[in-house]
mmCIF file of C-alpha atoms in Angstrom:
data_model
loop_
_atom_site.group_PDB
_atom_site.id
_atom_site.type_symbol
_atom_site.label_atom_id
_atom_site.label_comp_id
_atom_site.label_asym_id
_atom_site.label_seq_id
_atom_site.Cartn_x
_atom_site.Cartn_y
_atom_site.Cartn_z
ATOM 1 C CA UNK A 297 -33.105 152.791 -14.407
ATOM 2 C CA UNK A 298 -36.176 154.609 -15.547
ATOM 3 C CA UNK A 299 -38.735 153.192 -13.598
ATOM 4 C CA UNK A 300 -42.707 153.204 -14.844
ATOM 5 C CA UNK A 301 -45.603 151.465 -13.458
ATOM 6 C CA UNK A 302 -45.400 147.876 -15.471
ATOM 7 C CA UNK A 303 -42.207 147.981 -13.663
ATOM 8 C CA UNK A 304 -43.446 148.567 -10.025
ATOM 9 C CA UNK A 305 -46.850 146.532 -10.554
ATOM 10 C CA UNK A 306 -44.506 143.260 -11.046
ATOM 11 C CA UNK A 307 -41.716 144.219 -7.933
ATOM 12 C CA UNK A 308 -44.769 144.718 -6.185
ATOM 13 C CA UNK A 309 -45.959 140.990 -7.375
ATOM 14 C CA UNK A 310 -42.764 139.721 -6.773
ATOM 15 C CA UNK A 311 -42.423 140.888 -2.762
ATOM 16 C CA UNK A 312 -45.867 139.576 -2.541
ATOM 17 C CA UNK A 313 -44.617 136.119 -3.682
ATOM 18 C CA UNK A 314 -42.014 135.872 -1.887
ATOM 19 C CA UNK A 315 -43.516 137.240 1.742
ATOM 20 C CA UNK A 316 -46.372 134.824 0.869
ATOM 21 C CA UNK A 317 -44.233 131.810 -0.086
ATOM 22 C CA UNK A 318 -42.696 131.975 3.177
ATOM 23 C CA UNK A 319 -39.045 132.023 1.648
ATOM 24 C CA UNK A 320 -36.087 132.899 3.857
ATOM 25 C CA UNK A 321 -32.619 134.520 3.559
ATOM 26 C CA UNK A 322 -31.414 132.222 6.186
ATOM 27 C CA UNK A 323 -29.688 128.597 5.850
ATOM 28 C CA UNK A 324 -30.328 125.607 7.820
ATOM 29 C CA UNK A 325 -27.940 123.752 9.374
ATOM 30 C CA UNK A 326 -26.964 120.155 10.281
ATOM 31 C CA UNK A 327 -28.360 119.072 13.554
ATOM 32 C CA UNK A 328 -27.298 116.470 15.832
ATOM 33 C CA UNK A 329 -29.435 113.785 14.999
ATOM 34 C CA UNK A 330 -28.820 114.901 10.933
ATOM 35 C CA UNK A 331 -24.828 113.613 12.145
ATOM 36 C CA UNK A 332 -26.260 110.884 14.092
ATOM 37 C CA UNK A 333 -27.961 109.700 10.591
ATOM 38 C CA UNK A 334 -25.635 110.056 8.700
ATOM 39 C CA UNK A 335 -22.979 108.262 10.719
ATOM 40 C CA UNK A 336 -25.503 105.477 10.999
ATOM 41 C CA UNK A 337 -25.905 104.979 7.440
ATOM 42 C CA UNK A 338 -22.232 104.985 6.824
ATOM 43 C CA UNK A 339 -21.580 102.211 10.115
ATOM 44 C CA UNK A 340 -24.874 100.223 7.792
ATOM 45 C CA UNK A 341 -27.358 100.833 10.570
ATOM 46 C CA UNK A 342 -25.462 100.648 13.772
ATOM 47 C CA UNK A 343 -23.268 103.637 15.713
ATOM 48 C CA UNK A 344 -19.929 103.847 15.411
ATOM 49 C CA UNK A 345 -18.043 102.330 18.487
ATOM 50 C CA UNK A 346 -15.749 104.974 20.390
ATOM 51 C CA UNK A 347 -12.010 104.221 20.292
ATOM 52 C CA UNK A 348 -9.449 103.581 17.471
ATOM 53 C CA UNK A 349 -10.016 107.129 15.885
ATOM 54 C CA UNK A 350 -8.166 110.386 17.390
ATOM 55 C CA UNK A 351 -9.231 113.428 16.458
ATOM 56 C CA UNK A 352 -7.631 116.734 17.216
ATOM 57 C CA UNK A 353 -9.088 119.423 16.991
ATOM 58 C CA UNK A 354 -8.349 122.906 19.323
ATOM 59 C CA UNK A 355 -10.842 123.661 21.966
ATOM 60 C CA UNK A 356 -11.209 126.972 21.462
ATOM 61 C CA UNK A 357 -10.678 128.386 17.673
ATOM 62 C CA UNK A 358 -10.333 132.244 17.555
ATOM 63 C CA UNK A 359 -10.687 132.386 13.815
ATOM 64 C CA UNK A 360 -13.798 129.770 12.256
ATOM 65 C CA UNK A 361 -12.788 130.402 8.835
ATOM 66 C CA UNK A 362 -9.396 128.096 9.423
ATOM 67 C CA UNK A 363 -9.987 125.063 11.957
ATOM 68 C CA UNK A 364 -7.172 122.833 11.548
ATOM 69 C CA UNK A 365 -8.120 119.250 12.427
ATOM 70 C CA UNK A 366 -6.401 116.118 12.180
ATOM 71 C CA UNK A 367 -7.151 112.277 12.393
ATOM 72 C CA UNK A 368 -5.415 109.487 13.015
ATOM 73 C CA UNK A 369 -6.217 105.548 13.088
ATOM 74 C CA UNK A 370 -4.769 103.308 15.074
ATOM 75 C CA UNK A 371 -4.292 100.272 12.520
ATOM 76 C CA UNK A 372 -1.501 98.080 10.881
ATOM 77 C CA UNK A 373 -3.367 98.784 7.939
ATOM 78 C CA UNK A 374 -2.938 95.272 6.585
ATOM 79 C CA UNK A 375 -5.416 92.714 5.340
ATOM 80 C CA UNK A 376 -6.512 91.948 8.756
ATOM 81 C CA UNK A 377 -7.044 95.558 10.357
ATOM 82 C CA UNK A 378 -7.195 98.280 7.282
ATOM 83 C CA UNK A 379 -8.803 101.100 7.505
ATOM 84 C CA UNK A 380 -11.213 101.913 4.239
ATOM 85 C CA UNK A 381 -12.068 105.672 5.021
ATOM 86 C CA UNK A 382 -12.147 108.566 7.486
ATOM 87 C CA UNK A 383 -15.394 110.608 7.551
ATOM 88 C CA UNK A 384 -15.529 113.936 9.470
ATOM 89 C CA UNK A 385 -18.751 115.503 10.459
ATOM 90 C CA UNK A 386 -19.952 118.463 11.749
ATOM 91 C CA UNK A 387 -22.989 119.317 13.560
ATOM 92 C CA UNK A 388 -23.632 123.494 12.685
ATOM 93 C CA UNK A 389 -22.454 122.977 9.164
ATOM 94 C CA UNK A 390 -25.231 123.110 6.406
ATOM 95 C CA UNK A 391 -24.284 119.468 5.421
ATOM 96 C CA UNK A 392 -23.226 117.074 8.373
ATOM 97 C CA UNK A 393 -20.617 115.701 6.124
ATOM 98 C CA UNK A 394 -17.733 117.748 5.647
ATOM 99 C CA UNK A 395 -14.948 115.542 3.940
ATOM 100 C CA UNK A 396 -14.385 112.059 3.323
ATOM 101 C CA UNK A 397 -10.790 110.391 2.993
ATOM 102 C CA UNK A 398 -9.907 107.270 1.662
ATOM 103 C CA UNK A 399 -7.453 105.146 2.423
ATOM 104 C CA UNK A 400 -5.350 101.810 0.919
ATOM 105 C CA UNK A 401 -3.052 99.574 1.978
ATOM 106 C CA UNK A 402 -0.474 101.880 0.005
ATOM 107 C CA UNK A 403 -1.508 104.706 2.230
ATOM 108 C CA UNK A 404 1.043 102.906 5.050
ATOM 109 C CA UNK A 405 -0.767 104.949 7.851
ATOM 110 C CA UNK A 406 -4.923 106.522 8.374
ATOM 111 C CA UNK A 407 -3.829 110.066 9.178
ATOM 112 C CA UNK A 408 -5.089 113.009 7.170
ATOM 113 C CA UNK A 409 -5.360 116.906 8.140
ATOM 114 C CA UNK A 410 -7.339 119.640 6.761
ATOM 115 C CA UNK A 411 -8.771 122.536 7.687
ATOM 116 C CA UNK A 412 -12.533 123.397 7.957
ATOM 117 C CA UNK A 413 -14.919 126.083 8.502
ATOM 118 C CA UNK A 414 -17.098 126.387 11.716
ATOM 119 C CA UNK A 415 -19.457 129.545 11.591
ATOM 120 C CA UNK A 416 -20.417 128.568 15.554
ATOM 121 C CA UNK A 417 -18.987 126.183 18.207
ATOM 122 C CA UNK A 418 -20.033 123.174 17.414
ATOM 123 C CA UNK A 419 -19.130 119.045 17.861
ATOM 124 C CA UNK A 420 -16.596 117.481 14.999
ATOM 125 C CA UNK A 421 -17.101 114.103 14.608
ATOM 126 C CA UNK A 422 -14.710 111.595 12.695
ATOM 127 C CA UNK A 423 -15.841 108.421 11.765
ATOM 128 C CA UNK A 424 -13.323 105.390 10.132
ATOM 129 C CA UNK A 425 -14.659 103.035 8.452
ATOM 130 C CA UNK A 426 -12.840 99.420 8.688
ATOM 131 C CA UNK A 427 -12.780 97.051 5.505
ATOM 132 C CA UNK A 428 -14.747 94.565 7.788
ATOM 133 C CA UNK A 429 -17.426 97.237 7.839
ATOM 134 C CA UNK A 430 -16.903 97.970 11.481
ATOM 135 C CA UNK A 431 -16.749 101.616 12.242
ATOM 136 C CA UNK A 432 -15.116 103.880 15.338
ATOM 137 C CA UNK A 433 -15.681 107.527 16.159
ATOM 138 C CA UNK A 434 -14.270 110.070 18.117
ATOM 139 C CA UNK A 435 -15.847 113.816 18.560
ATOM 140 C CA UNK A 436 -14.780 117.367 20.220
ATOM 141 C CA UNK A 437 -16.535 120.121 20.596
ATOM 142 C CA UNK A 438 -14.879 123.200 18.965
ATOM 143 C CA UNK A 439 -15.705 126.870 20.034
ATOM 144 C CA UNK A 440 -15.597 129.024 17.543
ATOM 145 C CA UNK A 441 -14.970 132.720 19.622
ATOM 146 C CA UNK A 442 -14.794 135.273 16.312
ATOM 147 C CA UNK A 443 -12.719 137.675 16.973
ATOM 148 C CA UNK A 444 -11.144 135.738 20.187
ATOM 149 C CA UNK A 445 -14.200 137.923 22.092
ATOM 150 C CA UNK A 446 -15.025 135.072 23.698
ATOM 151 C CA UNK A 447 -18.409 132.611 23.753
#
């Protein structure tokens, strides 16, 4: 690229705007109180109770790009006790909310697995939603050592 001095006048211009403009290469991430929020709003202003939800997770993932994770409800999932949806969360993620599954009485059981990615150790959260509105949590803490170094 033949480069003349229109050209550098406006690159110049442009690195002004941006160092001016206070603009930044990094991303921010989901706190603890951004999960908190957002758990809140889904339970309709109240916290999720602990207990009906287990979530595993491993304790220590040497790769962050491929967490597996799985949740379970205990329910009969029948008119009385169904579960509507499964909510997991996570804390260093840019978004708190990282997938959402739905369930019916059809579904016979609340278990679904996945896997997710966790660029630091960090706390999972799942949250179940009941069709009564209630809701129940569980949460581990993941850490994520890349390149099983360690941390």
């Amino acid at each position: 690229m033949k480069m003349n001095r229109r050209h550098a006048m406006a690159m110049s211009a442009g690195a002004v705007v941006f160092a001016a403009t206070g603009l930044s290469s990094t991303r921010a991430l989901a706190t603890a109180e951004d999960v908190d929020k957002a758990m809140m709003q889904l339970g309709g202003g109240k916290m999720p109770e602990a207990g009906k939800v287990t979530l595993t997770a491993p304790e220590i993932a040497e790769n962050g790009n491929t967490v597996p994770i799985s949740v379970e409800v205990d329910s009969a999932m029948s008119d009385g006790d169904m579960v509507s949806s499964v909510t997991i969360y996570a804390e260093g993620n840019p978004n708190p909310d990282v997938v959402t599954f739905n369930f019916s009485a059809m579904s016979g059981t609340a278990t679904a697995s996945t896997r997710m990615r966790l660029a630091k150790t960090q706390n999972v959260v799942a949250v179940a939603k009941m069709a009564d509105g209630s809701t129940y949590m569980d949460k581990k803490e993941v850490k994520v050592t890349i390149g099983g170094c360690g941390g």
